[in-house]
Short mmCIF file of C-alpha atoms in Angstrom, two decimals:
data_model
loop_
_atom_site.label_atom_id
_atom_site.label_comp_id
_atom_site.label_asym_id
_atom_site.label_seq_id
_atom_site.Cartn_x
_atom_site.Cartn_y
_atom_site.Cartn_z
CA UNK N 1 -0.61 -9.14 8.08
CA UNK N 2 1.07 -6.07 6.12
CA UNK N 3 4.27 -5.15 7.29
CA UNK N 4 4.44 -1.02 8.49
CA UNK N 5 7.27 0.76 9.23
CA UNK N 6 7.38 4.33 10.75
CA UNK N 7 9.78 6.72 10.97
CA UNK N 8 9.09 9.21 14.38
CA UNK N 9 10.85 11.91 15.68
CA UNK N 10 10.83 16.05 16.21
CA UNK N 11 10.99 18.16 13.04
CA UNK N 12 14.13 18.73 11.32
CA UNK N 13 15.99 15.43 12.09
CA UNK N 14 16.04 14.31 9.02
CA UNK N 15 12.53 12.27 8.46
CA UNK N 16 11.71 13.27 4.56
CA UNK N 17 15.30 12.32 3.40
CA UNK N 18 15.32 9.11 5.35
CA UNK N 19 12.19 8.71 3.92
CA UNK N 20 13.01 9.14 0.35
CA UNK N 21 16.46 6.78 0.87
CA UNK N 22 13.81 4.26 1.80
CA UNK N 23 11.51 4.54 -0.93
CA UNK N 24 14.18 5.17 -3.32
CA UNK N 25 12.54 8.50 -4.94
CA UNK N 26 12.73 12.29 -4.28
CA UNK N 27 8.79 11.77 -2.80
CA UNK N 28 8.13 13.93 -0.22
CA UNK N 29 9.38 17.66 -0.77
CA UNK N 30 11.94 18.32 1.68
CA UNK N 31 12.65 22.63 3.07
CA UNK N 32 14.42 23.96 5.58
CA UNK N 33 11.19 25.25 7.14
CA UNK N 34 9.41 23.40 10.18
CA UNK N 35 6.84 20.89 9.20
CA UNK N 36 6.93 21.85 5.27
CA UNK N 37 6.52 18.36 4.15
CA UNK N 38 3.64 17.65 2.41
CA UNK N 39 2.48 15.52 -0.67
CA UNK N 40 3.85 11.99 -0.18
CA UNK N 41 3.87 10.66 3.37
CA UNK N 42 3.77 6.78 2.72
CA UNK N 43 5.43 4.61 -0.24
CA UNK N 44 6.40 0.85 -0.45
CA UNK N 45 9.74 -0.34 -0.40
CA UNK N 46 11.50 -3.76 -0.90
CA UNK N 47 14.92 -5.05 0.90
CA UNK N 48 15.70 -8.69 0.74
CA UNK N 49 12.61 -9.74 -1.08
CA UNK N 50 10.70 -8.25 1.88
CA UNK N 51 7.97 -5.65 0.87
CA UNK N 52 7.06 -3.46 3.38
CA UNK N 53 5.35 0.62 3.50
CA UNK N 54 7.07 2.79 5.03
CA UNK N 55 5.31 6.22 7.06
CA UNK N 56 6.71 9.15 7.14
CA UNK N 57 5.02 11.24 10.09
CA UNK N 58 6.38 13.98 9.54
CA UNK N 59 4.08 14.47 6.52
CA UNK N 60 1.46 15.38 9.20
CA UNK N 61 2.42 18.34 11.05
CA UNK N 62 0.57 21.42 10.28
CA UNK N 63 0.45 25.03 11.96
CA UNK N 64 3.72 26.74 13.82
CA UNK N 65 5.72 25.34 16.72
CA UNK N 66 4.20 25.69 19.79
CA UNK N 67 1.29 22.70 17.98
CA UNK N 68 4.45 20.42 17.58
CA UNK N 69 5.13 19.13 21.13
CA UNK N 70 1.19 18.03 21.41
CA UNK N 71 1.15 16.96 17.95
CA UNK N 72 3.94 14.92 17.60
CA UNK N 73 3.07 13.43 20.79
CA UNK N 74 -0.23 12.41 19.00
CA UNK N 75 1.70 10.98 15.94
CA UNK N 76 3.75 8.43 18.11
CA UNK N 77 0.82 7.55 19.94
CA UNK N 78 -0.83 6.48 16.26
CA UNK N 79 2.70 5.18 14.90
CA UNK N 80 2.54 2.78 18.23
CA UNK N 81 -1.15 1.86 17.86
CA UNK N 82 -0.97 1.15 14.02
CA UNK N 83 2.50 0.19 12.83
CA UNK N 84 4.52 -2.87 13.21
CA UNK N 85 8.48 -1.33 13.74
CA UNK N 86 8.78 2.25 14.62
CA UNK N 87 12.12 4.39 13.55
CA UNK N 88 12.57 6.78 15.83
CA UNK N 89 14.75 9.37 13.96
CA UNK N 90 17.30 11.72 16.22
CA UNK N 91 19.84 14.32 15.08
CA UNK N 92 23.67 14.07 16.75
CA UNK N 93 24.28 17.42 15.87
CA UNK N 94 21.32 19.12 18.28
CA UNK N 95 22.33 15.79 20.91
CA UNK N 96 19.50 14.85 22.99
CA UNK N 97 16.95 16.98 23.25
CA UNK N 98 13.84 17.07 25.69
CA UNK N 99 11.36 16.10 23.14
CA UNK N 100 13.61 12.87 21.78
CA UNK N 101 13.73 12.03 25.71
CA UNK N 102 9.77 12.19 25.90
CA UNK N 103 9.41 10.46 22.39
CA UNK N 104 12.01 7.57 23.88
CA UNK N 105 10.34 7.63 27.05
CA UNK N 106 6.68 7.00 25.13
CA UNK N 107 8.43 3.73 23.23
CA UNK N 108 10.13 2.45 25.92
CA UNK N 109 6.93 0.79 27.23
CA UNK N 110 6.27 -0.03 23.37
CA UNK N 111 5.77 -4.39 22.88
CA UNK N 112 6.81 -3.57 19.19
CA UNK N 113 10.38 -3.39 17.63
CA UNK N 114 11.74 0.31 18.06
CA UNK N 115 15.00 1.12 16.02
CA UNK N 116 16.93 4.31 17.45
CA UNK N 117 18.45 5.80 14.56
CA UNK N 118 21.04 8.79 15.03
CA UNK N 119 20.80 10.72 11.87
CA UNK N 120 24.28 12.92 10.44
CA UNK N 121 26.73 10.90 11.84
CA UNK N 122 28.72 11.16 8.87
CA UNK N 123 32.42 12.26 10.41
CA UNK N 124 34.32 10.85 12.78
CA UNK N 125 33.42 14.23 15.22
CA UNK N 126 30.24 13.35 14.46
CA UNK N 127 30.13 9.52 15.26
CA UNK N 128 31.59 10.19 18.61
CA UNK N 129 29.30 12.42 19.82
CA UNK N 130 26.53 9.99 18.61
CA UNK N 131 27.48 7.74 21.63
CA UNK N 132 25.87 9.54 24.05
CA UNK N 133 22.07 8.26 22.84
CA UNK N 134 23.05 4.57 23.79
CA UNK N 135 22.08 6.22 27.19
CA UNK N 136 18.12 6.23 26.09
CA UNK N 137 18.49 2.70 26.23
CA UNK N 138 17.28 0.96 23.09
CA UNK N 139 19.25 -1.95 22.20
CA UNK N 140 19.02 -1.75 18.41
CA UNK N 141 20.69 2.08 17.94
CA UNK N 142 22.28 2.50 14.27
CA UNK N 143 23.84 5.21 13.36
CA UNK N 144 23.87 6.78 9.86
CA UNK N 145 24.08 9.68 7.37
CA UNK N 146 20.62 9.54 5.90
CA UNK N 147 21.56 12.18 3.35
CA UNK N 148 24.17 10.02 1.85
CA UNK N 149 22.28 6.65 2.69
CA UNK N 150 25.57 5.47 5.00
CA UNK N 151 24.90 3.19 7.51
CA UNK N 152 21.41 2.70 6.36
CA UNK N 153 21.98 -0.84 4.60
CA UNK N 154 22.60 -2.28 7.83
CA UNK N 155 19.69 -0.31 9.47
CA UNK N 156 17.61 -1.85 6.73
CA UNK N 157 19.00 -5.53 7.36
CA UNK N 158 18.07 -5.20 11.05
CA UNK N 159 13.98 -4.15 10.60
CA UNK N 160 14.21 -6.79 7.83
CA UNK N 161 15.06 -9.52 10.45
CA UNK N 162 11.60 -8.61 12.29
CA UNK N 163 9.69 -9.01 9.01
CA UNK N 164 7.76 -11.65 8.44
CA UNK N 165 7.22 -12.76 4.65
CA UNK N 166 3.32 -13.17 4.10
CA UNK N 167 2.66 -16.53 2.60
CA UNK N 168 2.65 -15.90 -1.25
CA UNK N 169 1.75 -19.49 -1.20
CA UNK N 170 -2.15 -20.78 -2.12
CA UNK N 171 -3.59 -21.81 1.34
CA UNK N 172 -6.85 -24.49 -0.17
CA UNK N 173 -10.07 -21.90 -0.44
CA UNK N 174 -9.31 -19.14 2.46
CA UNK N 175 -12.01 -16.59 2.92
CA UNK N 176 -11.52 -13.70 0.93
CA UNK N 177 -10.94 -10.75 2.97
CA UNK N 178 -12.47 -7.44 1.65
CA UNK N 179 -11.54 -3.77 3.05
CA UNK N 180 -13.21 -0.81 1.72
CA UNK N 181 -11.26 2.14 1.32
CA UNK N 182 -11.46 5.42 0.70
CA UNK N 183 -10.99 8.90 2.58
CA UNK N 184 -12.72 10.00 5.06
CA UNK N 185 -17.00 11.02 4.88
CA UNK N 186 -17.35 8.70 1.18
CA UNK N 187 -19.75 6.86 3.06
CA UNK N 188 -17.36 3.58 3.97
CA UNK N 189 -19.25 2.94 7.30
CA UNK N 190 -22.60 3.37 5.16
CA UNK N 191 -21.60 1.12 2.91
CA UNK N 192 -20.54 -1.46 5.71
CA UNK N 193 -23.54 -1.07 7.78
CA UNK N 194 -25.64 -1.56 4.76
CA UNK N 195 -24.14 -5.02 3.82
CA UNK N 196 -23.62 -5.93 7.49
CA UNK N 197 -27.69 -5.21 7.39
CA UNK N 198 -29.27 -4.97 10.93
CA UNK N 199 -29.28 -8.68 11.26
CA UNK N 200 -26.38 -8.58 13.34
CA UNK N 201 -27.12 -12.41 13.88
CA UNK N 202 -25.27 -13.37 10.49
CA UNK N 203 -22.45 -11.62 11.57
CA UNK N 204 -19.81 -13.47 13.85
CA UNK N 205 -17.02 -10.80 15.29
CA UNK N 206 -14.01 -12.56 14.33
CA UNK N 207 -11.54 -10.34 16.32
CA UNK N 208 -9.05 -9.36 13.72
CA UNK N 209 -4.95 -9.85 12.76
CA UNK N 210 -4.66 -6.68 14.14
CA UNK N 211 -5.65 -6.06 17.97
CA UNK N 212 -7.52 -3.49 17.17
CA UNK N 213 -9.57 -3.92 13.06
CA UNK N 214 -12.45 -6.60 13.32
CA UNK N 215 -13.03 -8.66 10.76
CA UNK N 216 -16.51 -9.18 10.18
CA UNK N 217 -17.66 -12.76 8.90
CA UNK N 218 -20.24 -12.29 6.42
CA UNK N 219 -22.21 -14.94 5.32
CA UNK N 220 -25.45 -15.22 3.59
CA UNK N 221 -27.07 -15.80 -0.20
CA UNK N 222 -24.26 -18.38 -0.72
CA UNK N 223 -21.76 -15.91 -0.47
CA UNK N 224 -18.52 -15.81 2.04
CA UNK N 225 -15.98 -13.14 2.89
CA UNK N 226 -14.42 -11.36 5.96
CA UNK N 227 -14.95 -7.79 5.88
CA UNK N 228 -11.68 -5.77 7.86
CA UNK N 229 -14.09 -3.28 9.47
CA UNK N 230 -11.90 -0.26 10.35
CA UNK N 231 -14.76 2.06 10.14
CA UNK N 232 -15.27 3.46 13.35
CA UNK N 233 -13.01 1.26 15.75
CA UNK N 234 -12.08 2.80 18.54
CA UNK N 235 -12.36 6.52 18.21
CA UNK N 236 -10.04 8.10 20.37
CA UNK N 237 -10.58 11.51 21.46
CA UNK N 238 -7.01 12.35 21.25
CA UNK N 239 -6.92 11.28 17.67
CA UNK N 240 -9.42 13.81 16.69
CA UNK N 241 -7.00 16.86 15.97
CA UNK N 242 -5.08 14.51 14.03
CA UNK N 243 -7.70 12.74 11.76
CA UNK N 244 -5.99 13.10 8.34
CA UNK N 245 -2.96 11.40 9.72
CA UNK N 246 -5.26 8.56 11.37
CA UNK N 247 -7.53 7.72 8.30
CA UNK N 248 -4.50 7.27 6.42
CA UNK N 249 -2.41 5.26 8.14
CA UNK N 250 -5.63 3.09 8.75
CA UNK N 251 -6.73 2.92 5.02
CA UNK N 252 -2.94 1.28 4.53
CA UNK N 253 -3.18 -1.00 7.38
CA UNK N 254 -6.25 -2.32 5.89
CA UNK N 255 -5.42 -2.60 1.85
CA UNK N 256 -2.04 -4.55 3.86
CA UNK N 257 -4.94 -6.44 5.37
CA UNK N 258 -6.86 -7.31 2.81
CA UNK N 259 -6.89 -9.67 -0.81
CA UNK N 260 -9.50 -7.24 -2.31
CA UNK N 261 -10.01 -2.92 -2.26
CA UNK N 262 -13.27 -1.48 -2.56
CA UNK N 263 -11.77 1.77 -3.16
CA UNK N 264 -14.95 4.49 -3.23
CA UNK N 265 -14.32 7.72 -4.42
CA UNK N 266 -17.26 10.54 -3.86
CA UNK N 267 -19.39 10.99 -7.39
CA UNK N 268 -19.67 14.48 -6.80
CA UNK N 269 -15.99 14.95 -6.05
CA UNK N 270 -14.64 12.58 -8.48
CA UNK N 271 -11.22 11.20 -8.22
CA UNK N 272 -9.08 13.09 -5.81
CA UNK N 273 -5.10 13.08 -5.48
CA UNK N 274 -5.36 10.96 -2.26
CA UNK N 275 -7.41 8.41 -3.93
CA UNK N 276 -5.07 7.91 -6.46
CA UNK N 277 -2.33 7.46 -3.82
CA UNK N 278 -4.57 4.90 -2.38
CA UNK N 279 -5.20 3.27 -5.64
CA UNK N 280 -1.15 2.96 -6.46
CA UNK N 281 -0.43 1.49 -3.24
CA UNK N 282 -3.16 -1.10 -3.05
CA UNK N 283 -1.75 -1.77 -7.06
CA UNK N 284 1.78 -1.62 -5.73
CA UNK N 285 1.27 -4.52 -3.01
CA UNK N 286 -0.82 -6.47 -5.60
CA UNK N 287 -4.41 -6.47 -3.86
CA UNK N 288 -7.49 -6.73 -5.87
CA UNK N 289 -9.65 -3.45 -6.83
CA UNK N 290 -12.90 -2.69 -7.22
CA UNK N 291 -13.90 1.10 -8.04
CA UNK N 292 -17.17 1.42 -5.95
CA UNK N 293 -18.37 5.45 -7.24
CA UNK N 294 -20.55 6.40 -4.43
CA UNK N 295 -23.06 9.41 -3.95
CA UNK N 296 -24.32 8.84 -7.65
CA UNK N 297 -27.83 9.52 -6.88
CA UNK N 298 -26.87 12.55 -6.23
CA UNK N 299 -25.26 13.45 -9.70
CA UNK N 300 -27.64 15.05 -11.95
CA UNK N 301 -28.24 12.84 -15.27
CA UNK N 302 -27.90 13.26 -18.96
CA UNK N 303 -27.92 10.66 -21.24
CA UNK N 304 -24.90 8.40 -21.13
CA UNK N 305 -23.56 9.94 -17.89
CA UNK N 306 -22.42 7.04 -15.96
CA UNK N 307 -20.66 6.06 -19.06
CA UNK N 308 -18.58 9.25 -19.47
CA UNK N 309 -18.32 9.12 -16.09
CA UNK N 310 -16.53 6.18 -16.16
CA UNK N 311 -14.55 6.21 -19.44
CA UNK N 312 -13.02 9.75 -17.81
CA UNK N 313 -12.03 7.75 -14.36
CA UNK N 314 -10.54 4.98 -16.33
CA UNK N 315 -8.01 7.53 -18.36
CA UNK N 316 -7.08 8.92 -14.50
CA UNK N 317 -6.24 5.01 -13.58
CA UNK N 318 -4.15 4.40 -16.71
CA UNK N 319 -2.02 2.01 -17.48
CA UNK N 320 -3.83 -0.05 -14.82
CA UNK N 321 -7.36 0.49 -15.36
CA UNK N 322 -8.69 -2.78 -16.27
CA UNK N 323 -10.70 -2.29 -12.78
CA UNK N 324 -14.87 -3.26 -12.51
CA UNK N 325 -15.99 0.45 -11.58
CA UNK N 326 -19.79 0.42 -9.73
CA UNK N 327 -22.10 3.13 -9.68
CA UNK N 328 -23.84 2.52 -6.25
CA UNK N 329 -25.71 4.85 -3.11
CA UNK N 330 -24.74 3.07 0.02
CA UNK N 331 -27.67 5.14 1.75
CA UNK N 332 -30.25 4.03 -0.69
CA UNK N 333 -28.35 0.79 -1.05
CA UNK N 334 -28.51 0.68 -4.75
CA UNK N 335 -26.41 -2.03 -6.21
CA UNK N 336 -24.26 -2.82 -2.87
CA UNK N 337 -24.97 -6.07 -3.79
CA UNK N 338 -23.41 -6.26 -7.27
CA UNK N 339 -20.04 -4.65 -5.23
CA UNK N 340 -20.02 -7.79 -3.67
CA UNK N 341 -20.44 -9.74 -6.94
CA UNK N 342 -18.11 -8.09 -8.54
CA UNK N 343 -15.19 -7.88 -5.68
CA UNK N 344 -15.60 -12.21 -5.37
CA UNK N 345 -15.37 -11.73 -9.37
CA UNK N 346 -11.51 -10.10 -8.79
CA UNK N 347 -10.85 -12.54 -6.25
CA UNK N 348 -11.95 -15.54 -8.85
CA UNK N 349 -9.52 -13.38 -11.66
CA UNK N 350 -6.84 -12.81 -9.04
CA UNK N 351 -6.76 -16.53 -8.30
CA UNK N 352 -6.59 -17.39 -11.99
CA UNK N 353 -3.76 -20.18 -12.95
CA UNK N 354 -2.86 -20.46 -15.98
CA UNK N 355 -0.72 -23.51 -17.58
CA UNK N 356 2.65 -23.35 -18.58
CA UNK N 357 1.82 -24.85 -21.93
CA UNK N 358 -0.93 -22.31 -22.65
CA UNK N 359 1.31 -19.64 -21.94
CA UNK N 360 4.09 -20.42 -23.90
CA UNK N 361 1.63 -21.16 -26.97
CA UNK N 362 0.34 -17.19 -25.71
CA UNK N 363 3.62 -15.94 -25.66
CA UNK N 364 4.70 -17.44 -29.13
CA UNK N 365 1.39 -15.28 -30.77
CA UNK N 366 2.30 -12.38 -29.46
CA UNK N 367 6.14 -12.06 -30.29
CA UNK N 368 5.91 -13.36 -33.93
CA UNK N 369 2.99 -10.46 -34.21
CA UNK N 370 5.15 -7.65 -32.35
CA UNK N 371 8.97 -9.36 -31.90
CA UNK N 372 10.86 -7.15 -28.49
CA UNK N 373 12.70 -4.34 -29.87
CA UNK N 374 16.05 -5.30 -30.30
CA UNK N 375 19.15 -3.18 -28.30
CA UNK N 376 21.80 -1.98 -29.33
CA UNK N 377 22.15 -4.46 -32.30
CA UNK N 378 21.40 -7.17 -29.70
CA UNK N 379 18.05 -9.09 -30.17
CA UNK N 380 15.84 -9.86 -27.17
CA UNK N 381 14.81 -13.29 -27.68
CA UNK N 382 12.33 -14.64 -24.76
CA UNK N 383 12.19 -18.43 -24.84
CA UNK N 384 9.57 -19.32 -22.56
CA UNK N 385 7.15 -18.10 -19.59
CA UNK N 386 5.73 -19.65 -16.36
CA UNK N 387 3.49 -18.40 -14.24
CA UNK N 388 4.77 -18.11 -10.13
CA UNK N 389 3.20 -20.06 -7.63
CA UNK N 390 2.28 -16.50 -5.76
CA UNK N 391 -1.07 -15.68 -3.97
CA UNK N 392 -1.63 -12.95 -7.01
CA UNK N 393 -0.76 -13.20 -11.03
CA UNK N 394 2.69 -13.41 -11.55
CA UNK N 395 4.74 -14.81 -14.55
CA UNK N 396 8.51 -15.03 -15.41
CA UNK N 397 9.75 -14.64 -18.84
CA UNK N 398 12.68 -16.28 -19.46
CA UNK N 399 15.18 -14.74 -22.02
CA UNK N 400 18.75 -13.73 -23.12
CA UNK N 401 19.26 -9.76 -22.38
CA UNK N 402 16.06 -9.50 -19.54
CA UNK N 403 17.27 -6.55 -18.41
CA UNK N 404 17.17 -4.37 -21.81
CA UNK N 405 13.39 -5.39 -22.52
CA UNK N 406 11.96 -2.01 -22.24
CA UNK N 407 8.94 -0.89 -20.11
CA UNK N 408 6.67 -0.31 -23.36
CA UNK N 409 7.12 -3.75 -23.82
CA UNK N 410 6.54 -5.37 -20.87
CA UNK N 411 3.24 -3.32 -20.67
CA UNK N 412 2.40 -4.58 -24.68
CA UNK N 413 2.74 -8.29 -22.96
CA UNK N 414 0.40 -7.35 -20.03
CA UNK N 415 -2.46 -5.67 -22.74
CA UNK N 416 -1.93 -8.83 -24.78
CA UNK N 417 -2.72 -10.76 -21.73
CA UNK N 418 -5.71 -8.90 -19.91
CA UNK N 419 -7.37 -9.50 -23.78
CA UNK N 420 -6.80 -13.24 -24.06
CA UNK N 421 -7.26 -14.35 -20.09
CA UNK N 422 -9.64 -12.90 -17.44
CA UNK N 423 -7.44 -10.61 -14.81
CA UNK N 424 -10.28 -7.78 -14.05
CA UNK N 425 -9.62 -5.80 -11.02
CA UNK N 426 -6.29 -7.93 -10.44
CA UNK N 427 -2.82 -6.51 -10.92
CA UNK N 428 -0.54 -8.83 -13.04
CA UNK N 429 3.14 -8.63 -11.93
CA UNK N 430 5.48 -9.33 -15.09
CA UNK N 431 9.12 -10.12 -14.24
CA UNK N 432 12.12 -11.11 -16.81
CA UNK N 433 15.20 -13.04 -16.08
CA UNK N 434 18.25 -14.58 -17.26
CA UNK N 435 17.41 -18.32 -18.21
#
């Protein structure tokens, strides 16, 4: 069950920089003018060992004012359908205005945990006057000074508390659960429909983790998975104005969802900027990938196309592109099959234990060939590795100065490791400490 936090609220309140204090980087561009924020609208963030991705909404408004009232109304109807705590970001220096008492007034009725958060209360003045929005009534109210990140440690604390920790742990043989991705029109609910076939009969509705995705239970020529159908569940009419905003937040409730992304990307398009975003966030959270290129019967052919084709994607997925990437037409259903193959493949590689023994005999190969780069006169010796008993490929190196190993390095170990041991399509988390 992936953990999604969102921050609501009328423009101007502070949502980008909150935003950014969250996700630790100057993401989404913040300017003085109404609804200017564009670009990056969700990231991940960690606090206490518990991942989570964080929304901004604000990302979504488009047009002039007299749009916001309606459309921010549609954005905390989506934030209440779709995320698990909602942040609903108000500004003490405007007080309480009629659109925060219509936002609160939406949440109140909400089952899910709502955090009030009074944004520039960063002077004494400034705290006072803060008081008055106990009156909207939501027990967990924090104040804070997102600019400066006061006050937003605790805040942080607090939605940790309603977090649950997915078990990292092995559970014996689950079902792999599969969630194809993509934006909107790449021909996801083709693709589904196609492997779903007509023979509804093999497919059991399993309702989902979420109230509202279903997981389909596919299973048929030996092979097993649950497929988190988001495609077409429940179209609201009132989402329709707001459709970028909705097929995002959905494709990150499902890679949260899911152990492996079929991320398809449009042949004729090629890779787009919001792909990409997709790809580093399903990377980010450790899921397993699977490029599936749709559309390609309608590229035109020359010799060695598909290989070009592919060779040029790879160089966009750098440094992690050690991903199977499928040439496929859902519509004509040309090698939606193989998909499959190959996304139980990453879920085999992703699975992948490897013993301590054979690691440390790995990890002795590689630093006599390429020793770490010593620091400041200091040598980096690493005496030994283990991998993590985590749900994905994780291993610890254990040495002397962990934190000057450089990021060159750390990416020479991972290279060294994708070439001696099978981790197609899976991310490999590398992490150093202090023995």
């Amino acid at each position: 069950m992936g953990n999604i936090v969102a921050i609501v609220g009328r423009p101007n309140v502070g949502k980008s920089t909150l935003y950014n204090r969250l996700v630790g980087e100057r993401a989404a561009i913040i300017d003085n003018v109404s609804g200017v924020t564009r670009d990056r609208i969700y990231g991940t963030s960690e606090w206490n060992g518990k991942p989570f991705t964080i929304i901004d909404t604000g990302g979504f408004v488009h047009g002039s004012d007299d749009v916001f009232e309606k459309e921010i109304r549609a954005q905390v109807e989506i934030a209440i359908d779709e995320a698990n705590v909602i942040i609903f970001l108000t500004d003490t220096t405007t007080g309480i205005t009629d659109l925060d008492e219509e936002i609160a007034r939406m949440l109140r009725k909400v089952e899910k945990d709502v955090f009030l958060v009074v944004n520039k209360a960063d002077n004494h003045n400034r705290i006072l006057a803060a008081n008055e929005f106990w009156s909207l009534g939501f027990e967990n109210t924090y104040f804070i000074a997102a600019i400066s990140g006061s006050g937003t440690g605790e805040l942080l604390d607090a939605i940790c508390e309603t977090i649950e920790l997915e078990p990292e742990e092995q559970e014996e043989n689950p079902i792999p659960r599969f969630a194809i991705i993509g934006q909107p029109n790449v021909g996801k609910s083709s693709l589904t429909n196609a492997l779903l076939g007509k023979e509804r009969n093999i497919v059991t509705e399993v309702a989902g983790t979420t109230r509202d995705s279903i997981h389909s239970h596919y299973k048929q020529f030996g092979k097993e998975f649950l497929l988190i159908d988001t495609a077409g569940i429940r179209k609201k009419n009132k989402v329709h104005e707001d459709l970028e905003f909705y097929s995002v937040i959905r494709a990150i409730r499902s890679v949260e969802d899911a152990d492996i992304c079929l991320l398809m990307i449009d042949a004729t398009l090629g890779i787009e900027s919001q792909d990409m975003q997709i790809f580093q966030l399903a990377v980010k959270r450790n899921k397993g990938i699977v490029v599936l290129v749709n559309k390609w019967d309608l590229v035109k052919k020359e010799t060695n196309t598909a290989k070009e084709y592919e060779d040029r994607l790879k160089k966009k997925l750098a440094p992690f592109n050690d991903v199977p990437i499928l040439f496929i037409s859902a519509t004509e259903k040309t090698r939606i099959f193989k998909a499959i193959e190959l996304a139980l493949e990453v879920h085999e590689n992703r699975k992948t234990k490897i013993r301590t023994s054979v690691m440390n005999e790995f990890l002795e190969e590689i630093t006599e060939k390429y020793p770490p780069p010593s620091h400041r006169g200091k040598f980096v010796k690493i005496k030994y590795t283990t991998q993590l008993p985590l749900a994905y490929p994780a291993f610890a190196f254990f040495c002397n100065y962990p934190e000057h190993v450089k990021g060159s390095y750390r990416q020479y170990i991972e290279n060294q490791m994708r070439k001696r041991f099978t981790f197609t399509g899976s991310p490999i988390k590398i992490y150093f400490r202090k023995k």
